[in-house]
Amino acid sequence: MEPIKPLPYGENCDYNEEEKKVWQQCLDAGLDGEEVNTVLSYTAVLQTIRGNWDEKNRVQTTKDYFKLMVDYRTKTDCYKKLHEENEDVNFFDKNWDTRIYGKDNHGHYIFVERICWYKPAALIDYFKSDDHLTNTRAVLCEAIESKKGNDKKNFNGLYKHVHILDLTGLSFGHFSSKVRGVCKNVVVEMGNFYPETIHKLMFVNASLGFRAIWSICKPWLHKITLEKTKVLGSGVKLVEELKRNDIEIGSIPDFLGGENKGERLRGWIDFCRKRGEGKEENSGT
């Protein structure tokens, strides 16, 4: 087999013997290892093997998943688009804001989104097809992976992140059929192309009304993701809950009672574009 290069540390990252065996079995079954290693990062290869570990037909499912991911990334050209100016990405980022709030106690980046930052109606009006929408979202997902150090050029040891979704302002209006379709495509479908990326998923400021909406959302999520998901309340109790989940006050968003003011993912996208143009400067990240 041909694992690309040894990982330095983190997430128990290095292949164990069973994982090496699955990779070799995929190659023996006809997987184009050179193509996979060209299109996917080292960690994406490892994450794909681990993400399909409990599947009944492990080797065939993993092999099929590799083909799906290679085809998708080739079609969307998301890695290239991250490193160049793109109006679709600019529009999506403007209307689906994602921000970064430090790291948890283990070193996982904390990415935060808020319902009040979403403008689904604008996305519905701009993106005329589900493919157009999800293909653009893929570039933002690529930015998240790149920020963690998991692009094809860099690796910092941790390939998972904490994702917090603040539900303040959520109403049934957010779950009209069209808006529900946008959320499903943006939040769920992307998980199919970026497996094993979530360390913890937390819904915060969850109202009683969310319980009904949650019954709609739960079937969208993979069983492994559900096991990592927590639904939390608000106020002082929320701060204590976040601390119990290994997030100290300095990494808790200020609007949730913490001290971190956050930074927009857009700043990292701009840095990636400069890097793609050979103009990068010390970003301080």
Short mmCIF file of the C-alpha atoms (twelve columns), coordinates in Angstrom:
data_MODEL
# 
_entry.id   MODEL 
# 
loop_
_atom_site.group_PDB 
_atom_site.id 
_atom_site.type_symbol 
_atom_site.label_atom_id 
_atom_site.label_alt_id 
_atom_site.label_comp_id 
_atom_site.label_asym_id 
_atom_site.label_seq_id 
_atom_site.Cartn_x 
_atom_site.Cartn_y 
_atom_site.Cartn_z 
_atom_site.pdbx_PDB_model_num 
ATOM 1   C CA . MET A 1   0.000   0.000  0.000   1 
ATOM 2   C CA . GLU A 2   1.016   3.632  -0.253  1 
ATOM 3   C CA . PRO A 3   -0.072  5.830  2.646   1 
ATOM 4   C CA . ILE A 4   1.105   9.229  1.530   1 
ATOM 5   C CA . LYS A 5   3.293   10.149 4.487   1 
ATOM 6   C CA . PRO A 6   3.323   9.545  8.234   1 
ATOM 7   C CA . LEU A 7   1.207   11.856 10.372  1 
ATOM 8   C CA . PRO A 8   3.057   13.650 13.129  1 
ATOM 9   C CA . TYR A 9   0.401   13.332 15.862  1 
ATOM 10  C CA . GLY A 10  -3.208  13.779 16.875  1 
ATOM 11  C CA . GLU A 11  -6.603  11.992 16.793  1 
ATOM 12  C CA . ASN A 12  -4.687  8.701  17.027  1 
ATOM 13  C CA . CYS A 13  -3.964  9.591  13.449  1 
ATOM 14  C CA . ASP A 14  -1.536  7.044  12.132  1 
ATOM 15  C CA . TYR A 15  -2.940  4.013  10.315  1 
ATOM 16  C CA . ASN A 16  -3.182  0.883  12.424  1 
ATOM 17  C CA . GLU A 17  -2.640  -2.502 10.806  1 
ATOM 18  C CA . GLU A 18  -6.342  -3.136 10.218  1 
ATOM 19  C CA . GLU A 19  -6.753  0.249  8.516   1 
ATOM 20  C CA . LYS A 20  -3.742  -0.450 6.316   1 
ATOM 21  C CA . LYS A 21  -5.350  -3.758 5.408   1 
ATOM 22  C CA . VAL A 22  -8.612  -2.047 4.364   1 
ATOM 23  C CA . TRP A 23  -6.669  0.412  2.194   1 
ATOM 24  C CA . GLN A 24  -4.826  -2.444 0.515   1 
ATOM 25  C CA . GLN A 25  -8.088  -4.345 0.007   1 
ATOM 26  C CA . CYS A 26  -9.578  -1.262 -1.673  1 
ATOM 27  C CA . LEU A 27  -6.567  -1.132 -4.000  1 
ATOM 28  C CA . ASP A 28  -6.884  -4.858 -4.721  1 
ATOM 29  C CA . ALA A 29  -10.574 -4.296 -5.546  1 
ATOM 30  C CA . GLY A 30  -9.625  -1.803 -8.246  1 
ATOM 31  C CA . LEU A 31  -9.389  1.536  -6.440  1 
ATOM 32  C CA . ASP A 32  -7.050  3.959  -8.202  1 
ATOM 33  C CA . GLY A 33  -4.781  4.808  -5.258  1 
ATOM 34  C CA . GLU A 34  -2.762  7.345  -7.212  1 
ATOM 35  C CA . GLU A 35  -5.911  9.273  -8.138  1 
ATOM 36  C CA . VAL A 36  -7.212  9.183  -4.568  1 
ATOM 37  C CA . ASN A 37  -3.909  10.450 -3.155  1 
ATOM 38  C CA . THR A 38  -3.762  13.206 -5.768  1 
ATOM 39  C CA . VAL A 39  -7.265  14.540 -5.069  1 
ATOM 40  C CA . LEU A 40  -7.655  13.862 -1.332  1 
ATOM 41  C CA . SER A 41  -5.438  14.870 1.565   1 
ATOM 42  C CA . TYR A 42  -3.752  12.270 3.738   1 
ATOM 43  C CA . THR A 43  -6.270  12.871 6.503   1 
ATOM 44  C CA . ALA A 44  -9.252  12.705 4.130   1 
ATOM 45  C CA . VAL A 45  -8.085  9.217  3.109   1 
ATOM 46  C CA . LEU A 46  -7.791  8.141  6.734   1 
ATOM 47  C CA . GLN A 47  -11.107 9.762  7.676   1 
ATOM 48  C CA . THR A 48  -12.861 7.911  4.853   1 
ATOM 49  C CA . ILE A 49  -11.560 4.561  6.073   1 
ATOM 50  C CA . ARG A 50  -12.570 5.304  9.652   1 
ATOM 51  C CA . GLY A 51  -15.904 6.848  8.695   1 
ATOM 52  C CA . ASN A 52  -16.988 3.616  7.007   1 
ATOM 53  C CA . TRP A 53  -15.512 1.250  9.584   1 
ATOM 54  C CA . ASP A 54  -18.833 -0.026 10.935  1 
ATOM 55  C CA . GLU A 55  -20.438 -0.560 7.538   1 
ATOM 56  C CA . LYS A 56  -21.523 -4.135 6.830   1 
ATOM 57  C CA . ASN A 57  -19.589 -4.370 3.554   1 
ATOM 58  C CA . ARG A 58  -16.652 -2.306 4.800   1 
ATOM 59  C CA . VAL A 59  -14.239 -2.620 1.877   1 
ATOM 60  C CA . GLN A 60  -16.779 -2.174 -0.907  1 
ATOM 61  C CA . THR A 61  -18.494 0.718  0.884   1 
ATOM 62  C CA . THR A 62  -15.150 2.428  1.544   1 
ATOM 63  C CA . LYS A 63  -14.038 1.924  -2.054  1 
ATOM 64  C CA . ASP A 64  -17.341 3.354  -3.348  1 
ATOM 65  C CA . TYR A 65  -17.021 6.273  -0.948  1 
ATOM 66  C CA . PHE A 66  -13.523 7.072  -2.214  1 
ATOM 67  C CA . LYS A 67  -14.882 7.164  -5.763  1 
ATOM 68  C CA . LEU A 68  -17.748 9.427  -4.681  1 
ATOM 69  C CA . MET A 69  -15.401 11.859 -2.926  1 
ATOM 70  C CA . VAL A 70  -12.870 11.970 -5.769  1 
ATOM 71  C CA . ASP A 71  -15.605 12.525 -8.355  1 
ATOM 72  C CA . TYR A 72  -17.233 15.238 -6.245  1 
ATOM 73  C CA . ARG A 73  -14.053 17.158 -5.553  1 
ATOM 74  C CA . THR A 74  -13.030 16.875 -9.192  1 
ATOM 75  C CA . LYS A 75  -16.435 18.123 -10.351 1 
ATOM 76  C CA . THR A 76  -16.628 21.018 -7.924  1 
ATOM 77  C CA . ASP A 77  -12.911 21.886 -8.133  1 
ATOM 78  C CA . CYS A 78  -13.423 23.203 -4.600  1 
ATOM 79  C CA . TYR A 79  -9.751  23.213 -3.603  1 
ATOM 80  C CA . LYS A 80  -8.849  25.432 -6.557  1 
ATOM 81  C CA . LYS A 81  -11.865 27.700 -6.009  1 
ATOM 82  C CA . LEU A 82  -10.835 28.248 -2.386  1 
ATOM 83  C CA . HIS A 83  -7.571  29.755 -3.588  1 
ATOM 84  C CA . GLU A 84  -9.007  32.143 -6.169  1 
ATOM 85  C CA . GLU A 85  -11.622 34.907 -6.320  1 
ATOM 86  C CA . ASN A 86  -15.130 33.497 -6.749  1 
ATOM 87  C CA . GLU A 87  -18.364 35.506 -6.646  1 
ATOM 88  C CA . ASP A 88  -20.518 32.493 -5.740  1 
ATOM 89  C CA . VAL A 89  -18.345 31.827 -2.693  1 
ATOM 90  C CA . ASN A 90  -18.458 35.509 -1.743  1 
ATOM 91  C CA . PHE A 91  -22.261 35.526 -1.889  1 
ATOM 92  C CA . PHE A 92  -22.644 32.310 0.064   1 
ATOM 93  C CA . ASP A 93  -20.232 33.461 2.762   1 
ATOM 94  C CA . LYS A 94  -22.100 36.765 3.072   1 
ATOM 95  C CA . ASN A 95  -25.425 35.005 3.624   1 
ATOM 96  C CA . TRP A 96  -24.286 31.966 5.657   1 
ATOM 97  C CA . ASP A 97  -21.756 33.354 8.094   1 
ATOM 98  C CA . THR A 98  -19.364 30.956 9.858   1 
ATOM 99  C CA . ARG A 99  -16.993 32.156 12.573  1 
ATOM 100 C CA . ILE A 100 -14.065 30.719 14.512  1 
ATOM 101 C CA . TYR A 101 -13.880 30.944 18.313  1 
ATOM 102 C CA . GLY A 102 -10.579 29.571 19.509  1 
ATOM 103 C CA . LYS A 103 -10.032 25.922 20.421  1 
ATOM 104 C CA . ASP A 104 -11.240 23.453 23.022  1 
ATOM 105 C CA . ASN A 105 -8.967  21.958 25.655  1 
ATOM 106 C CA . HIS A 106 -7.782  19.287 23.230  1 
ATOM 107 C CA . GLY A 107 -6.864  21.727 20.462  1 
ATOM 108 C CA . HIS A 108 -9.922  21.299 18.230  1 
ATOM 109 C CA . TYR A 109 -11.012 24.469 16.460  1 
ATOM 110 C CA . ILE A 110 -14.466 25.740 17.420  1 
ATOM 111 C CA . PHE A 111 -16.630 26.806 14.479  1 
ATOM 112 C CA . VAL A 112 -19.862 28.650 15.253  1 
ATOM 113 C CA . GLU A 113 -22.939 29.491 13.216  1 
ATOM 114 C CA . ARG A 114 -26.098 31.321 14.336  1 
ATOM 115 C CA . ILE A 115 -29.614 31.169 12.965  1 
ATOM 116 C CA . CYS A 116 -29.734 34.970 13.069  1 
ATOM 117 C CA . TRP A 117 -26.730 35.095 10.716  1 
ATOM 118 C CA . TYR A 118 -28.474 32.957 8.059   1 
ATOM 119 C CA . LYS A 119 -30.237 34.471 5.065   1 
ATOM 120 C CA . PRO A 120 -31.761 31.396 3.396   1 
ATOM 121 C CA . ALA A 121 -34.165 33.429 1.250   1 
ATOM 122 C CA . ALA A 122 -31.211 35.196 -0.382  1 
ATOM 123 C CA . LEU A 123 -29.518 31.838 -1.039  1 
ATOM 124 C CA . ILE A 124 -32.706 30.413 -2.559  1 
ATOM 125 C CA . ASP A 125 -33.003 33.409 -4.859  1 
ATOM 126 C CA . TYR A 126 -29.338 33.374 -5.930  1 
ATOM 127 C CA . PHE A 127 -28.638 29.657 -6.315  1 
ATOM 128 C CA . LYS A 128 -30.969 28.209 -8.930  1 
ATOM 129 C CA . SER A 129 -30.220 24.545 -8.259  1 
ATOM 130 C CA . ASP A 130 -29.264 22.302 -5.348  1 
ATOM 131 C CA . ASP A 131 -26.031 21.393 -7.123  1 
ATOM 132 C CA . HIS A 132 -25.061 25.057 -7.509  1 
ATOM 133 C CA . LEU A 133 -25.674 25.585 -3.795  1 
ATOM 134 C CA . THR A 134 -23.887 22.495 -2.479  1 
ATOM 135 C CA . ASN A 135 -20.973 22.871 -4.879  1 
ATOM 136 C CA . THR A 136 -20.396 26.365 -3.510  1 
ATOM 137 C CA . ARG A 137 -20.802 25.221 0.086   1 
ATOM 138 C CA . ALA A 138 -18.070 22.668 -0.606  1 
ATOM 139 C CA . VAL A 139 -15.587 25.515 -0.989  1 
ATOM 140 C CA . LEU A 140 -16.505 26.771 2.497   1 
ATOM 141 C CA . CYS A 141 -16.084 23.219 3.860   1 
ATOM 142 C CA . GLU A 142 -12.699 23.096 2.162   1 
ATOM 143 C CA . ALA A 143 -11.843 26.341 3.957   1 
ATOM 144 C CA . ILE A 144 -12.736 24.769 7.315   1 
ATOM 145 C CA . GLU A 145 -10.533 21.747 6.585   1 
ATOM 146 C CA . SER A 146 -7.740  24.033 5.416   1 
ATOM 147 C CA . LYS A 147 -7.993  26.116 8.591   1 
ATOM 148 C CA . LYS A 148 -7.499  22.951 10.642  1 
ATOM 149 C CA . GLY A 149 -4.366  22.263 8.610   1 
ATOM 150 C CA . ASN A 150 -5.873  19.472 6.535   1 
ATOM 151 C CA . ASP A 151 -5.432  20.793 3.046   1 
ATOM 152 C CA . LYS A 152 -3.090  19.086 0.595   1 
ATOM 153 C CA . LYS A 153 -0.116  21.189 1.698   1 
ATOM 154 C CA . ASN A 154 -0.382  21.366 5.482   1 
ATOM 155 C CA . PHE A 155 -1.300  19.274 8.502   1 
ATOM 156 C CA . ASN A 156 -1.402  20.276 12.159  1 
ATOM 157 C CA . GLY A 157 -2.416  16.964 13.727  1 
ATOM 158 C CA . LEU A 158 -6.139  17.318 14.511  1 
ATOM 159 C CA . TYR A 159 -8.704  16.567 11.840  1 
ATOM 160 C CA . LYS A 160 -11.909 17.076 13.837  1 
ATOM 161 C CA . HIS A 161 -13.560 20.242 15.091  1 
ATOM 162 C CA . VAL A 162 -16.289 21.390 17.468  1 
ATOM 163 C CA . HIS A 163 -19.329 22.864 15.757  1 
ATOM 164 C CA . ILE A 164 -21.776 25.044 17.691  1 
ATOM 165 C CA . LEU A 165 -25.101 26.155 16.218  1 
ATOM 166 C CA . ASP A 166 -26.871 28.935 18.137  1 
ATOM 167 C CA . LEU A 167 -30.625 28.553 17.671  1 
ATOM 168 C CA . THR A 168 -31.610 32.006 18.896  1 
ATOM 169 C CA . GLY A 169 -34.361 33.320 16.633  1 
ATOM 170 C CA . LEU A 170 -35.318 29.931 15.241  1 
ATOM 171 C CA . SER A 171 -38.961 29.678 14.166  1 
ATOM 172 C CA . PHE A 172 -41.097 27.359 12.102  1 
ATOM 173 C CA . GLY A 173 -40.628 29.886 9.296   1 
ATOM 174 C CA . HIS A 174 -37.100 28.569 8.975   1 
ATOM 175 C CA . PHE A 175 -38.549 25.194 8.096   1 
ATOM 176 C CA . SER A 176 -40.656 25.894 5.063   1 
ATOM 177 C CA . SER A 177 -39.999 23.242 2.424   1 
ATOM 178 C CA . LYS A 178 -37.578 25.474 0.485   1 
ATOM 179 C CA . VAL A 179 -35.625 26.630 3.529   1 
ATOM 180 C CA . ARG A 180 -35.565 23.096 4.892   1 
ATOM 181 C CA . GLY A 181 -34.100 21.963 1.587   1 
ATOM 182 C CA . VAL A 182 -31.352 24.592 1.786   1 
ATOM 183 C CA . CYS A 183 -30.454 23.610 5.358   1 
ATOM 184 C CA . LYS A 184 -30.449 19.919 4.529   1 
ATOM 185 C CA . ASN A 185 -28.195 20.429 1.511   1 
ATOM 186 C CA . VAL A 186 -25.825 22.791 3.285   1 
ATOM 187 C CA . VAL A 187 -25.569 21.050 6.655   1 
ATOM 188 C CA . VAL A 188 -26.175 17.397 5.915   1 
ATOM 189 C CA . GLU A 189 -25.122 16.620 2.370   1 
ATOM 190 C CA . MET A 190 -21.709 18.123 3.000   1 
ATOM 191 C CA . GLY A 191 -21.182 15.586 5.763   1 
ATOM 192 C CA . ASN A 192 -21.265 12.899 3.106   1 
ATOM 193 C CA . PHE A 193 -18.201 14.407 1.431   1 
ATOM 194 C CA . TYR A 194 -16.300 15.357 4.600   1 
ATOM 195 C CA . PRO A 195 -16.560 12.299 6.892   1 
ATOM 196 C CA . GLU A 196 -15.183 12.089 10.417  1 
ATOM 197 C CA . THR A 197 -14.770 15.859 10.768  1 
ATOM 198 C CA . ILE A 198 -16.976 16.457 13.826  1 
ATOM 199 C CA . HIS A 199 -15.591 16.057 17.336  1 
ATOM 200 C CA . LYS A 200 -18.741 17.482 18.939  1 
ATOM 201 C CA . LEU A 201 -21.886 19.091 17.516  1 
ATOM 202 C CA . MET A 202 -23.778 21.325 19.936  1 
ATOM 203 C CA . PHE A 203 -27.119 23.067 19.507  1 
ATOM 204 C CA . VAL A 204 -27.366 25.898 22.035  1 
ATOM 205 C CA . ASN A 205 -30.163 28.226 23.156  1 
ATOM 206 C CA . ALA A 206 -32.556 25.434 22.277  1 
ATOM 207 C CA . SER A 207 -36.173 26.395 22.991  1 
ATOM 208 C CA . LEU A 208 -39.006 24.001 23.679  1 
ATOM 209 C CA . GLY A 209 -40.166 24.573 20.119  1 
ATOM 210 C CA . PHE A 210 -36.881 23.206 18.855  1 
ATOM 211 C CA . ARG A 211 -37.818 19.771 20.142  1 
ATOM 212 C CA . ALA A 212 -40.439 19.485 17.415  1 
ATOM 213 C CA . ILE A 213 -38.068 20.773 14.763  1 
ATOM 214 C CA . TRP A 214 -35.336 18.456 16.051  1 
ATOM 215 C CA . SER A 215 -37.547 15.481 15.260  1 
ATOM 216 C CA . ILE A 216 -37.411 16.626 11.619  1 
ATOM 217 C CA . CYS A 217 -33.640 17.128 11.645  1 
ATOM 218 C CA . LYS A 218 -32.501 13.987 13.444  1 
ATOM 219 C CA . PRO A 219 -33.077 11.601 10.522  1 
ATOM 220 C CA . TRP A 220 -30.760 13.783 8.398   1 
ATOM 221 C CA . LEU A 221 -27.755 13.002 10.591  1 
ATOM 222 C CA . HIS A 222 -25.567 9.922  10.475  1 
ATOM 223 C CA . LYS A 223 -25.823 7.731  13.575  1 
ATOM 224 C CA . ILE A 224 -22.186 8.470  14.449  1 
ATOM 225 C CA . THR A 225 -22.846 12.231 14.282  1 
ATOM 226 C CA . LEU A 226 -25.920 11.812 16.476  1 
ATOM 227 C CA . GLU A 227 -23.779 10.173 19.137  1 
ATOM 228 C CA . LYS A 228 -21.597 13.308 19.199  1 
ATOM 229 C CA . THR A 229 -24.569 15.714 19.315  1 
ATOM 230 C CA . LYS A 230 -25.754 17.620 22.363  1 
ATOM 231 C CA . VAL A 231 -28.787 19.912 22.710  1 
ATOM 232 C CA . LEU A 232 -28.101 22.578 25.342  1 
ATOM 233 C CA . GLY A 233 -30.084 25.388 26.930  1 
ATOM 234 C CA . SER A 234 -29.042 28.989 27.556  1 
ATOM 235 C CA . GLY A 235 -27.741 31.467 30.123  1 
ATOM 236 C CA . VAL A 236 -25.353 30.716 32.983  1 
ATOM 237 C CA . LYS A 237 -26.104 27.007 32.772  1 
ATOM 238 C CA . LEU A 238 -24.976 27.021 29.142  1 
ATOM 239 C CA . VAL A 239 -21.546 28.410 30.079  1 
ATOM 240 C CA . GLU A 240 -21.141 25.637 32.637  1 
ATOM 241 C CA . GLU A 241 -22.264 23.023 30.097  1 
ATOM 242 C CA . LEU A 242 -19.715 24.270 27.579  1 
ATOM 243 C CA . LYS A 243 -16.991 24.112 30.221  1 
ATOM 244 C CA . ARG A 244 -17.989 20.534 30.961  1 
ATOM 245 C CA . ASN A 245 -17.523 19.881 27.256  1 
ATOM 246 C CA . ASP A 246 -13.902 21.064 27.410  1 
ATOM 247 C CA . ILE A 247 -14.455 24.655 26.224  1 
ATOM 248 C CA . GLU A 248 -12.980 27.237 28.563  1 
ATOM 249 C CA . ILE A 249 -14.326 30.764 29.006  1 
ATOM 250 C CA . GLY A 250 -11.665 32.205 26.682  1 
ATOM 251 C CA . SER A 251 -12.987 30.120 23.784  1 
ATOM 252 C CA . ILE A 252 -16.704 30.535 24.499  1 
ATOM 253 C CA . PRO A 253 -18.327 33.124 22.173  1 
ATOM 254 C CA . ASP A 254 -19.014 36.443 23.846  1 
ATOM 255 C CA . PHE A 255 -22.704 36.303 22.863  1 
ATOM 256 C CA . LEU A 256 -22.985 33.020 24.807  1 
ATOM 257 C CA . GLY A 257 -21.434 34.474 27.970  1 
ATOM 258 C CA . GLY A 258 -17.787 33.863 27.145  1 
ATOM 259 C CA . GLU A 259 -14.855 36.115 26.311  1 
ATOM 260 C CA . ASN A 260 -14.041 35.270 22.694  1 
ATOM 261 C CA . LYS A 261 -15.123 37.784 20.046  1 
ATOM 262 C CA . GLY A 262 -14.398 35.361 17.222  1 
ATOM 263 C CA . GLU A 263 -13.158 35.845 13.688  1 
ATOM 264 C CA . ARG A 264 -15.023 35.332 10.453  1 
ATOM 265 C CA . LEU A 265 -14.115 32.351 8.301   1 
ATOM 266 C CA . ARG A 266 -13.980 34.895 5.500   1 
ATOM 267 C CA . GLY A 267 -10.657 36.116 6.850   1 
ATOM 268 C CA . TRP A 268 -9.182  32.663 6.307   1 
ATOM 269 C CA . ILE A 269 -10.704 32.449 2.831   1 
ATOM 270 C CA . ASP A 270 -9.008  35.740 1.934   1 
ATOM 271 C CA . PHE A 271 -5.700  34.381 3.250   1 
ATOM 272 C CA . CYS A 272 -6.105  31.219 1.139   1 
ATOM 273 C CA . ARG A 273 -6.699  33.371 -1.924  1 
ATOM 274 C CA . LYS A 274 -3.538  35.325 -1.263  1 
ATOM 275 C CA . ARG A 275 -1.674  32.072 -0.812  1 
ATOM 276 C CA . GLY A 276 -3.079  30.838 -4.129  1 
ATOM 277 C CA . GLU A 277 -1.778  33.992 -5.779  1 
ATOM 278 C CA . GLY A 278 1.587   33.664 -4.056  1 
ATOM 279 C CA . LYS A 279 0.897   36.806 -2.007  1 
ATOM 280 C CA . GLU A 280 0.400   35.338 1.444   1 
ATOM 281 C CA . GLU A 281 1.650   37.177 4.482   1 
ATOM 282 C CA . ASN A 282 1.872   36.065 8.078   1 
ATOM 283 C CA . SER A 283 -1.803  35.675 8.950   1 
ATOM 284 C CA . GLY A 284 -1.227  35.318 12.678  1 
ATOM 285 C CA . THR A 285 -3.150  32.020 12.647  1 
# 
